[in-house]
Every structure is written in C-alpha cells, then in structure tokens.
C-alpha atoms as one frame of an Amber mdcrd trajectory, in Angstrom:
protein
   0.000   0.000   0.000   1.372   3.462  -0.847   0.526   6.819   0.652  -1.054
   9.399  -1.605   1.349  12.329  -1.351   2.894  14.720  -3.841   6.385  16.179
  -3.322   7.942  19.013  -5.276  10.334  21.938  -5.040   8.902  25.417  -5.574
  12.232  26.672  -6.994  12.944  23.818  -9.418  12.189  23.750 -13.130  10.943
  27.326 -13.347   9.217  27.845 -16.691  10.300  30.588 -19.089   8.209  33.647
 -18.234   9.961  36.105 -20.539   6.983  36.196 -22.929   4.000  35.445 -20.688
   2.987  34.978 -17.071   2.850  31.298 -16.085   0.325  29.869 -13.585   1.010
  26.340 -12.310  -1.452  24.607  -9.962   0.245  22.870  -7.037  -2.724  21.681
  -5.001  -6.473  22.015  -5.203  -9.521  21.100  -3.153 -13.106  22.271  -2.935
 -12.168  25.225  -0.738  -8.519  25.931  -1.601  -6.385  26.401  -4.713  -2.600
  26.777  -4.377  -0.499  27.830  -7.353   2.984  28.890  -8.352   3.049  32.026
 -10.493   6.119  32.992 -12.510   6.413  36.457 -14.044   9.124  38.501 -15.691
   7.942  42.007 -16.481   4.269  41.112 -16.931   1.542  43.331 -15.486  -2.243
  43.312 -15.468  -3.396  44.989 -18.713  -4.192  48.693 -18.346  -7.761  49.298
 -17.224  -8.262  45.703 -16.012  -8.630  44.644 -12.376  -8.667  41.309 -10.613
 -11.992  40.991  -8.756 -11.856  37.447  -7.434 -14.648  35.533  -5.717 -12.152
  33.976  -3.290  -9.721  35.546  -0.851  -6.080  35.316  -1.901  -2.897  35.049
   0.135   0.318  35.665  -1.798   3.961  35.189  -0.780   6.740  36.646  -2.934
   9.555  34.074  -3.016  11.847  35.708  -5.580  12.045  39.021  -7.434  10.063
  42.196  -6.843   6.542  43.373  -7.640   4.062  46.166  -7.067   0.311  45.806
  -6.547  -2.205  48.596  -7.030  -5.659  48.559  -5.462  -8.792  50.274  -6.765
  -8.769  52.290  -3.518  -5.545  53.934  -4.726  -3.253  52.041  -2.335   0.044
  50.841  -3.794   1.955  47.963  -2.172   5.579  47.137  -2.990   6.516  43.481
  -2.509  10.038  42.191  -1.978  11.340  38.698  -1.248   9.597  37.276   1.805
   6.709  39.749   1.767   3.199  38.347   1.866  -0.215  39.933   1.564  -3.782
  38.793   2.112  -6.325  40.183  -0.355 -10.006  39.811   0.591 -12.510  38.429
  -1.906 -13.770  41.084  -4.351 -10.994  43.531  -3.434 -10.125  44.997  -6.828
  -6.395  44.941  -7.479  -3.870  44.626 -10.262  -0.226  43.765 -10.729   1.234
  47.169 -11.536   4.875  46.140 -12.034   7.216  43.143 -11.960  10.927  43.279
 -12.673  11.605  42.525 -16.336  15.276  41.750 -15.640  14.670  38.900 -13.201
  12.114  36.202 -12.566   9.471  36.990  -9.962   8.183  33.892  -8.208   4.893
  33.952  -6.309   3.138  31.376  -4.152  -0.600  32.078  -4.159  -3.370  30.466
  -2.171  -7.005  31.160  -3.098  -9.532  30.109  -0.471 -13.097  30.480   0.771
C-alpha cells in the first residue's frame, strides 16, 4: 500500500516567463487552490482589475513586484513579503521586474 502524497520543489524547473505569465497549480480542493506564479515584467493589462470571488494570500519568493488597489493604495513586494487580499478587493499587478524572474506562491480560499 502506498501513501497518496505529492512532493515538489517550488524553486525547481521554473518555466520561461519572458513572454507570458505562467500559472502552475500545485494543489487544489473544494475550498482551496494553491499555485505557483512565474512572471518577468508582466503586469495586469491597463484598465483591467482582478476581482476574485475567493480571498487570496500571496507570498513573494523571488524578485520584486508592485500591486495597485482600486482604492488607490500601492503595495511594494520584496522577497519574503506576503499579503492577504479579501474576496472582491479589486487589485492589479502594476509592475514586476523585467530583468529577473518573480516567483509567487498564491493560495485562493473560501
């Protein structure tokens, strides 16, 4: 009999994100979705906002980024920074470093 586990390394085999943002699911259940996000200079298109039905917790593991909220707040993220974004809190990725990979760990939950 074998246990049903899945092992990985968040830093290994990073996909090329020089042309597009890459979302990779790591774990999913009815109430939670965990993903690795890899960016390199990508931002949310001008005039668009994320307005997600689930809360989101994000940890920046590598690189740098800036989030902008519809309220006007701007949040700079550096390695090790994390932020919790409530459901339906309009936000966008305003900047990621185009000279280095930015690696995010995101958890979406109810």
